Backbone atoms as SQL, in Angstrom:
CREATE TABLE atoms (id INTEGER PRIMARY KEY, chain TEXT, resi INTEGER, resn TEXT, atom TEXT, x REAL, y REAL, z REAL);
INSERT INTO atoms VALUES
  (1, 'A', 1, 'UNK', 'N', 27.406, 13.301, 166.048),
  (2, 'A', 1, 'UNK', 'CA', 28.639, 13.216, 165.278),
  (3, 'A', 1, 'UNK', 'C', 28.848, 11.795, 164.756),
  (4, 'A', 2, 'UNK', 'N', 28.504, 10.809, 165.589),
  (5, 'A', 2, 'UNK', 'CA', 28.697, 9.412, 165.192),
  (6, 'A', 2, 'UNK', 'C', 27.779, 9.060, 164.018),
  (7, 'A', 3, 'UNK', 'N', 26.537, 9.546, 164.056),
  (8, 'A', 3, 'UNK', 'CA', 25.609, 9.233, 162.967),
  (9, 'A', 3, 'UNK', 'C', 26.058, 9.882, 161.656),
  (10, 'A', 4, 'UNK', 'N', 26.643, 11.067, 161.713),
  (11, 'A', 4, 'UNK', 'CA', 27.172, 11.707, 160.501),
  (12, 'A', 4, 'UNK', 'C', 28.334, 10.903, 159.939),
  (13, 'A', 5, 'UNK', 'N', 29.193, 10.422, 160.812),
  (14, 'A', 5, 'UNK', 'CA', 30.331, 9.609, 160.385),
  (15, 'A', 5, 'UNK', 'C', 29.849, 8.309, 159.742),
  (16, 'A', 6, 'UNK', 'N', 28.826, 7.681, 160.344),
  (17, 'A', 6, 'UNK', 'CA', 28.259, 6.464, 159.773),
  (18, 'A', 6, 'UNK', 'C', 27.623, 6.734, 158.414),
  (19, 'A', 7, 'UNK', 'N', 26.952, 7.878, 158.292),
  (20, 'A', 7, 'UNK', 'CA', 26.324, 8.239, 157.032),
  (21, 'A', 7, 'UNK', 'C', 27.368, 8.410, 155.933),
  (22, 'A', 8, 'UNK', 'N', 28.477, 9.068, 156.247),
  (23, 'A', 8, 'UNK', 'CA', 29.513, 9.294, 155.246),
  (24, 'A', 8, 'UNK', 'C', 30.246, 8.005, 154.866),
  (25, 'A', 9, 'UNK', 'N', 30.305, 7.032, 155.746),
  (26, 'A', 9, 'UNK', 'CA', 30.974, 5.769, 155.465),
  (27, 'A', 9, 'UNK', 'C', 30.051, 4.733, 154.818),
  (28, 'A', 10, 'UNK', 'N', 28.759, 5.028, 154.756),
  (29, 'A', 10, 'UNK', 'CA', 27.794, 4.094, 154.192),
  (30, 'A', 10, 'UNK', 'C', 27.974, 4.008, 152.669),
  (31, 'A', 11, 'UNK', 'N', 28.194, 2.810, 152.156),
  (32, 'A', 11, 'UNK', 'CA', 28.410, 2.605, 150.726),
  (33, 'A', 11, 'UNK', 'C', 27.293, 1.795, 150.085),
  (34, 'A', 12, 'UNK', 'N', 26.162, 1.633, 150.748),
  (35, 'A', 12, 'UNK', 'CA', 25.059, 0.861, 150.190),
  (36, 'A', 12, 'UNK', 'C', 24.527, 1.474, 148.906),
  (37, 'A', 13, 'UNK', 'N', 24.402, 2.776, 148.852),
  (38, 'A', 13, 'UNK', 'CA', 23.917, 3.444, 147.647),
  (39, 'A', 13, 'UNK', 'C', 24.861, 3.262, 146.481),
  (40, 'A', 14, 'UNK', 'N', 26.161, 3.342, 146.740),
  (41, 'A', 14, 'UNK', 'CA', 27.151, 3.156, 145.682),
  (42, 'A', 14, 'UNK', 'C', 27.077, 1.747, 145.122),
  (43, 'A', 15, 'UNK', 'N', 26.849, 0.774, 145.982),
  (44, 'A', 15, 'UNK', 'CA', 26.737, -0.605, 145.528),
  (45, 'A', 15, 'UNK', 'C', 25.513, -0.773, 144.640),
  (46, 'A', 16, 'UNK', 'N', 24.407, -0.168, 145.008),
  (47, 'A', 16, 'UNK', 'CA', 23.190, -0.259, 144.204),
  (48, 'A', 16, 'UNK', 'C', 23.403, 0.382, 142.838),
  (49, 'A', 17, 'UNK', 'N', 24.084, 1.496, 142.807),
  (50, 'A', 17, 'UNK', 'CA', 24.360, 2.166, 141.533),
  (51, 'A', 17, 'UNK', 'C', 25.262, 1.295, 140.666),
  (52, 'A', 18, 'UNK', 'N', 26.258, 0.676, 141.270),
  (53, 'A', 18, 'UNK', 'CA', 27.149, -0.204, 140.506),
  (54, 'A', 18, 'UNK', 'C', 26.377, -1.373, 139.901),
  (55, 'A', 19, 'UNK', 'N', 25.488, -1.977, 140.695),
  (56, 'A', 19, 'UNK', 'CA', 24.680, -3.075, 140.167),
  (57, 'A', 19, 'UNK', 'C', 23.771, -2.586, 139.045),
  (58, 'A', 20, 'UNK', 'N', 23.251, -1.395, 139.169),
  (59, 'A', 20, 'UNK', 'CA', 22.420, -0.825, 138.107),
  (60, 'A', 20, 'UNK', 'C', 23.195, -0.615, 136.826),
  (61, 'A', 21, 'UNK', 'N', 24.416, -0.131, 136.946),
  (62, 'A', 21, 'UNK', 'CA', 25.256, 0.073, 135.763),
  (63, 'A', 21, 'UNK', 'C', 25.616, -1.255, 135.095),
  (64, 'A', 22, 'UNK', 'N', 25.917, -2.259, 135.900),
  (65, 'A', 22, 'UNK', 'CA', 26.228, -3.578, 135.354),
  (66, 'A', 22, 'UNK', 'C', 25.017, -4.140, 134.623),
  (67, 'A', 23, 'UNK', 'N', 23.834, -4.007, 135.208),
  (68, 'A', 23, 'UNK', 'CA', 22.607, -4.490, 134.562),
  (69, 'A', 23, 'UNK', 'C', 22.355, -3.753, 133.252),
  (70, 'A', 24, 'UNK', 'N', 22.609, -2.460, 133.224),
  (71, 'A', 24, 'UNK', 'CA', 22.426, -1.683, 131.999),
  (72, 'A', 24, 'UNK', 'C', 23.391, -2.139, 130.910),
  (73, 'A', 25, 'UNK', 'N', 24.637, -2.397, 131.265),
  (74, 'A', 25, 'UNK', 'CA', 25.613, -2.860, 130.281),
  (75, 'A', 25, 'UNK', 'C', 25.250, -4.237, 129.735),
  (76, 'A', 26, 'UNK', 'N', 24.773, -5.110, 130.606),
  (77, 'A', 26, 'UNK', 'CA', 24.342, -6.429, 130.153),
  (78, 'A', 26, 'UNK', 'C', 23.155, -6.285, 129.200),
  (79, 'A', 27, 'UNK', 'N', 22.238, -5.382, 129.522),
  (80, 'A', 27, 'UNK', 'CA', 21.093, -5.133, 128.644),
  (81, 'A', 27, 'UNK', 'C', 21.513, -4.641, 127.279),
  (82, 'A', 28, 'UNK', 'N', 22.462, -3.726, 127.231),
  (83, 'A', 28, 'UNK', 'CA', 22.961, -3.219, 125.942),
  (84, 'A', 28, 'UNK', 'C', 23.619, -4.343, 125.149),
  (85, 'A', 29, 'UNK', 'N', 24.378, -5.198, 125.810),
  (86, 'A', 29, 'UNK', 'CA', 25.032, -6.315, 125.126),
  (87, 'A', 29, 'UNK', 'C', 23.993, -7.280, 124.556),
  (88, 'A', 30, 'UNK', 'N', 22.929, -7.551, 125.306),
  (89, 'A', 30, 'UNK', 'CA', 21.886, -8.462, 124.820),
  (90, 'A', 30, 'UNK', 'C', 21.174, -7.851, 123.625),
  (91, 'A', 31, 'UNK', 'N', 20.837, -6.585, 123.703),
  (92, 'A', 31, 'UNK', 'CA', 20.147, -5.919, 122.590),
  (93, 'A', 31, 'UNK', 'C', 21.011, -5.928, 121.340),
  (94, 'A', 32, 'UNK', 'N', 22.300, -5.681, 121.489),
  (95, 'A', 32, 'UNK', 'CA', 23.213, -5.697, 120.352),
  (96, 'A', 32, 'UNK', 'C', 23.306, -7.089, 119.737),
  (97, 'A', 33, 'UNK', 'N', 23.434, -8.110, 120.572),
  (98, 'A', 33, 'UNK', 'CA', 23.538, -9.484, 120.073),
  (99, 'A', 33, 'UNK', 'C', 22.266, -9.916, 119.359),
  (100, 'A', 34, 'UNK', 'N', 21.114, -9.585, 119.926),
  (101, 'A', 34, 'UNK', 'CA', 19.840, -9.954, 119.298),
  (102, 'A', 34, 'UNK', 'C', 19.691, -9.230, 117.965),
  (103, 'A', 35, 'UNK', 'N', 20.110, -7.994, 117.901),
  (104, 'A', 35, 'UNK', 'CA', 20.045, -7.241, 116.642),
  (105, 'A', 35, 'UNK', 'C', 20.898, -7.872, 115.562),
  (106, 'A', 36, 'UNK', 'N', 22.100, -8.285, 115.916),
  (107, 'A', 36, 'UNK', 'CA', 22.988, -8.902, 114.923),
  (108, 'A', 36, 'UNK', 'C', 22.463, -10.261, 114.476),
  (109, 'A', 37, 'UNK', 'N', 21.949, -11.048, 115.404),
  (110, 'A', 37, 'UNK', 'CA', 21.400, -12.363, 115.057),
  (111, 'A', 37, 'UNK', 'C', 20.150, -12.188, 114.199),
  (112, 'A', 38, 'UNK', 'N', 19.350, -11.184, 114.513),
  (113, 'A', 38, 'UNK', 'CA', 18.144, -10.920, 113.733),
  (114, 'A', 38, 'UNK', 'C', 18.458, -10.594, 112.287),
  (115, 'A', 39, 'UNK', 'N', 19.480, -9.793, 112.066),
  (116, 'A', 39, 'UNK', 'CA', 19.884, -9.455, 110.700),
  (117, 'A', 39, 'UNK', 'C', 20.382, -10.692, 109.967),
  (118, 'A', 40, 'UNK', 'N', 21.139, -11.526, 110.633),
  (119, 'A', 40, 'UNK', 'CA', 21.654, -12.745, 110.012),
  (120, 'A', 40, 'UNK', 'C', 20.513, -13.689, 109.658),
  (121, 'A', 41, 'UNK', 'N', 19.551, -13.834, 110.554),
  (122, 'A', 41, 'UNK', 'CA', 18.404, -14.696, 110.274),
  (123, 'A', 41, 'UNK', 'C', 17.580, -14.161, 109.113),
  (124, 'A', 42, 'UNK', 'N', 17.452, -12.859, 109.023),
  (125, 'A', 42, 'UNK', 'CA', 16.715, -12.270, 107.909),
  (126, 'A', 42, 'UNK', 'C', 17.384, -12.616, 106.584),
  (127, 'A', 43, 'UNK', 'N', 18.703, -12.540, 106.542),
  (128, 'A', 43, 'UNK', 'CA', 19.435, -12.896, 105.328),
  (129, 'A', 43, 'UNK', 'C', 19.255, -14.373, 104.985),
  (130, 'A', 44, 'UNK', 'N', 19.287, -15.241, 105.976),
  (131, 'A', 44, 'UNK', 'CA', 19.135, -16.677, 105.748),
  (132, 'A', 44, 'UNK', 'C', 17.751, -16.976, 105.195),
  (133, 'A', 45, 'UNK', 'N', 16.709, -16.419, 105.813),
  (134, 'A', 45, 'UNK', 'CA', 15.350, -16.683, 105.356),
  (135, 'A', 45, 'UNK', 'C', 15.110, -16.097, 103.973),
  (136, 'A', 46, 'UNK', 'N', 15.701, -14.969, 103.671),
  (137, 'A', 46, 'UNK', 'CA', 15.582, -14.392, 102.334),
  (138, 'A', 46, 'UNK', 'C', 16.231, -15.308, 101.301),
  (139, 'A', 47, 'UNK', 'N', 17.397, -15.853, 101.628),
  (140, 'A', 47, 'UNK', 'CA', 18.083, -16.778, 100.710),
  (141, 'A', 47, 'UNK', 'C', 17.275, -18.058, 100.526),
  (142, 'A', 48, 'UNK', 'N', 16.700, -18.590, 101.586),
  (143, 'A', 48, 'UNK', 'CA', 15.880, -19.797, 101.493),
  (144, 'A', 48, 'UNK', 'C', 14.665, -19.531, 100.610),
  (145, 'A', 49, 'UNK', 'N', 14.011, -18.388, 100.799),
  (146, 'A', 49, 'UNK', 'CA', 12.841, -18.044, 99.983),
  (147, 'A', 49, 'UNK', 'C', 13.225, -17.901, 98.522),
  (148, 'A', 50, 'UNK', 'N', 14.372, -17.306, 98.257),
  (149, 'A', 50, 'UNK', 'CA', 14.841, -17.165, 96.882),
  (150, 'A', 50, 'UNK', 'C', 15.130, -18.535, 96.261),
  (151, 'A', 51, 'UNK', 'N', 15.774, -19.398, 97.010),
  (152, 'A', 51, 'UNK', 'CA', 16.080, -20.740, 96.502),
  (153, 'A', 51, 'UNK', 'C', 14.815, -21.543, 96.243),
  (154, 'A', 52, 'UNK', 'N', 13.823, -21.424, 97.132),
  (155, 'A', 52, 'UNK', 'CA', 12.567, -22.153, 96.934),
  (156, 'A', 52, 'UNK', 'C', 11.815, -21.612, 95.730),
  (157, 'A', 53, 'UNK', 'N', 11.850, -20.321, 95.517),
  (158, 'A', 53, 'UNK', 'CA', 11.189, -19.736, 94.342),
  (159, 'A', 53, 'UNK', 'C', 11.868, -20.197, 93.059),
  (160, 'A', 54, 'UNK', 'N', 13.180, -20.270, 93.071),
  (161, 'A', 54, 'UNK', 'CA', 13.924, -20.695, 91.886),
  (162, 'A', 54, 'UNK', 'C', 13.709, -22.180, 91.607),
  (163, 'A', 55, 'UNK', 'N', 13.450, -22.984, 92.637),
  (164, 'A', 55, 'UNK', 'CA', 13.240, -24.420, 92.452),
  (165, 'A', 55, 'UNK', 'C', 11.896, -24.718, 91.807),
  (166, 'A', 56, 'UNK', 'N', 10.935, -23.829, 92.000),
  (167, 'A', 56, 'UNK', 'CA', 9.610, -24.049, 91.400),
  (168, 'A', 56, 'UNK', 'C', 9.714, -23.707, 89.965);
């Protein structure tokens, strides 16, 4: 009976799941930020290439 009670009170698995969810959310935030920065850099490099072509 005591081991069943200990098993039901054990929250180690819940903690691991919470850490997994936090890691997943951080991953999504990083992917989103990199995607937005990538698009901005693409626009900047395109503008630089256009300006250099026009200067020649």
